[in-house]
Amino acid sequence: MSADINKTPMIQQYWEFRNKLPPNTLLFFRVGDFYEMFGADAERGAELLGVTLTKRSGLPLAGVPYHALQTYLQKALSAGVKIAICEQTEVAKPGKLVNRALVRIITPGTTLEETQLEAKHNNYILAIDENKSGLHAAWLDVSTAEFRIATSRERNSLLAVLQTLRPSEILVPESWQQGRTPPYLDGLLQWNLVSRTMDWHFDPKIGTETVCKILKVNSLQGFGIAEGNPALGAAGALLHYVSETLCETPAHIKKISELRSDDSMIIDAAGTRNLELFRSAAGTREGSLLAAIDGTRTAGGARLLERWLASPSRDISIIRNRQNCVESFFKSRTVMSRVLVALAYVKDIARTLTRLQNRLRAPRELGAIRESLAQLPEIKQALAMISPSPLDSVSARIETHGELYELLSGALAEDLPVDLEGVIRSGYDSRLDDLRNLRTDSKIWLTEFEKKLQNETDIRNLRVRYTSAFGYYIEVTKSNLSKVPESWVRRQTLVNVERYTTGELRQKEQEILQADELVSQREAEIYTGIVENVLQHSSSLTETALALAELDVFAGWAQIAQTWDYCKPEVDDSDVLQITDGRHPVVEQMLRRPGMSQTFVPNSTELSSSGTQINILTGPNMAGKSTYIRQVALITLLAQIGCWVPAKSARLGIADRIFCRVGASDELARGNSTFMVEMNETANILNNATSRSLVILDEIGRGTSTYDGLSIAWSVAEYIHGNADCGPRTLFATHYHELTRIAEELPRVKNFCVAVREWNNEIIFVRTVIPGAADRSYGIHVARLAGLPERVINRAREILADLEQSNDAFRRSLETEEKPGEGFSVPVVEESVPAKPHPAPVSPPKSRAVRTDPSQLSLF
């Protein structure tokens, strides 16, 4: 480089590309065997990627080896940084500026490389817009071409759906900056990479034109999407952004569908978190519902399962069809086993096709198609054994592609290389075989030539070598220079060796390089033809991949049902929720892990919007109240995705939403108090629950004073019950035992408690839910089990006895007061603070604790 590096043609070319890129993007500029970064990119890239930063003529520069590109890409994407790849488009020639082109802008939401994708999780990029008509969204998994839109005037309902997507990147209008982002979206945007594009791209009319152009249709009505759908603005902006990052039109996207609120059960972010649907409380996949019901063998099956879990169906026909498919496998272990074994060898067809369609055509992509096609006849034959069955419609969508498999098996090498050299099997193409033989003969000539020169010169360590810069040469150590013939031509001088050539070597070099070039050209020509052949079958291969994913989910569920004794639930349009001997699907499995041999204690549940609408559940800490109410929600959810459920039997009327108000740990980091979060989530429930909803409430009011908490909990229960003939089916766990008196006043409320046995001043958790109310929380017993000092425990008992005595006296004084009039209200308490604190002034029900011999109990 010259003294003023900034004036060199290459650096000027670099800046031409760099100045066109959006913020938060590093440009990887190909120079020989490295991707170079210059200026501010070099400084940032060196720190981010852990590479060496140097300077030339004051210009910072850093680089990464081309063969290690994927490693560094992963580092950048993990940090939320985009990478633009600028490649050389011609072979470098001395004295000439190499032509280069921007081939990809890799972002977290548009990456296609296998190493940068989570196999079992869809990699969504989400575009959102908002106006007076509501919230509008479009999301796309570029790696699988799954493309959907949704719009809703009820912003929080759609927001709940979007949060389950866990997008890798979110696209918003450019004007959403400097505090103009709608506040209710802060939680969604806070933890994701946010990209921006011009506002006019979100115009629905322009968006419709963009979508129609890329899908190559005149109208979207064939996809069930009405003209003027406001979400098409977000869809168009999304496709525009993806086209820019791919540096070409995403032609592999063939479909678009609309998610409608009436199609699916809605579970908001709080419910998803509290029920641990996708991640456990520890933030891991293990311990989640998804992990407990995942029996899939393929990446496509795992992603489909996650999508179904995120969007449980409200269509009874869809649910029953899935249940019946599971039943077909459940009744035939042989077929189930054969299908699962074959599926274990099926690769990720959907993502492989997308890479092939987007110029990422490594030989192993075709190898994945070949290995997958090899399993299809076995799967079809296994399914035929139980035909006719509900699985027939799935099997019919699987095309074996026999001719394509024969082509891939006959043309591709058995062990596929990383690049194209050696990808075509010997014997497939006679012309390629001839060229390879010519090249092989030339390599043999080089070996014999080296031996001949060693004998003629008596230089035993003489070597004939090759580099891309100098071609073939003869290498001689300095100690043997006196033996070099005068006819040899010196090409290069190094510290310890000299490099020479001869007329004979130069002539052979041309023959060898020409043979190498011809072999590479012919091999690339054949390989390209095979790729195009595969892509001609992309539509049927995509449909086959989806059918295989469905089989994978159904067979996995059947195996889980056999292993864990699940039942086929009855799902209907009633308002009933009846579960006999239900179990928590996650906890049950955790108790059976190695080193643990406990058995989960089942419990039954009966709710009805118009009958027993609200179950008030009381009982001690650690007795299992939270586990019980969560298991009811999980069983309901499992039933509506079409899975069998952990119970002896179950009948479940379709639920439109599940609300779960438990915990608030992750909100504390956002500056919200526990009680404020609790009230926000409770308000969401009261404002949005319908008679079709299932509501799970755990310890409402615990984050404030006893009086305030009880009053709020009581009022919430009254509001959920309402004055109509029906209301949302509700499980209400509480430590406010006074709340159980509400069952005496409201007709659709019943009391239940978790039984506890006392023995020799010890408590034994039975885990069984029984009718009636508990009288105590046994908090001091639990504190002792936790290891609090005995002195603290004894003092706590003294204070408890004093408080109970004060409450009894206060209760007796209330008994002389006039009974409340029409309706029901919480007794009024003066605001003056008594000398000694005491619980809320309502008489608790009689004790239901039973003393018995612990040896007679069936423990969990």
PDB file of C-alpha atoms in Angstrom, residues 1 53 62 113 183 203 242 323 375 409 417 441 445 450 486 491 538 606 609 619 639 677 681 716 719 723 857:
ATOM      1  CA  MET A   1       0.000   0.000   0.000  1.00  0.00           C
ATOM      2  CA  LEU A  53      -6.100  -4.158  15.710  1.00  0.00           C
ATOM      3  CA  ALA A  62      -8.384  -5.645  11.475  1.00  0.00           C
ATOM      4  CA  GLU A 113     -26.421 -20.485   8.115  1.00  0.00           C
ATOM      5  CA  PRO A 183     -45.267   2.536  25.736  1.00  0.00           C
ATOM      6  CA  ASP A 203     -48.070   1.912   4.085  1.00  0.00           C
ATOM      7  CA  VAL A 242     -35.339  -8.957   3.929  1.00  0.00           C
ATOM      8  CA  GLN A 323     -55.826 -36.519  18.868  1.00  0.00           C
ATOM      9  CA  GLN A 375     -36.040 -42.734   4.755  1.00  0.00           C
ATOM     10  CA  SER A 409     -27.207 -41.265  -4.860  1.00  0.00           C
ATOM     11  CA  PRO A 417     -16.440 -32.512   0.955  1.00  0.00           C
ATOM     12  CA  ASP A 441      -1.264 -38.267 -14.547  1.00  0.00           C
ATOM     13  CA  TRP A 445       4.636 -36.679 -13.477  1.00  0.00           C
ATOM     14  CA  GLU A 450      11.171 -34.355  -8.442  1.00  0.00           C
ATOM     15  CA  GLU A 486      22.965 -22.751 -14.556  1.00  0.00           C
ATOM     16  CA  ARG A 491      12.048 -17.060  -9.153  1.00  0.00           C
ATOM     17  CA  SER A 538     -38.980 -27.585  -3.881  1.00  0.00           C
ATOM     18  CA  GLU A 606     -64.438 -29.781  38.226  1.00  0.00           C
ATOM     19  CA  SER A 609     -68.759 -21.314  33.803  1.00  0.00           C
ATOM     20  CA  GLY A 619     -53.786 -24.802  52.395  1.00  0.00           C
ATOM     21  CA  ALA A 639     -55.849 -30.619  25.180  1.00  0.00           C
ATOM     22  CA  VAL A 677     -46.927  -5.903  38.763  1.00  0.00           C
ATOM     23  CA  GLU A 681     -51.677  -8.367  35.679  1.00  0.00           C
ATOM     24  CA  VAL A 716     -61.536  -9.559  42.726  1.00  0.00           C
ATOM     25  CA  TYR A 719     -65.947  -9.250  40.265  1.00  0.00           C
ATOM     26  CA  ASN A 723     -74.051 -10.914  38.618  1.00  0.00           C
ATOM     27  CA  LEU A 857     -50.322 -42.166  54.578  1.00  0.00           C
TER      28      LEU A 857
END
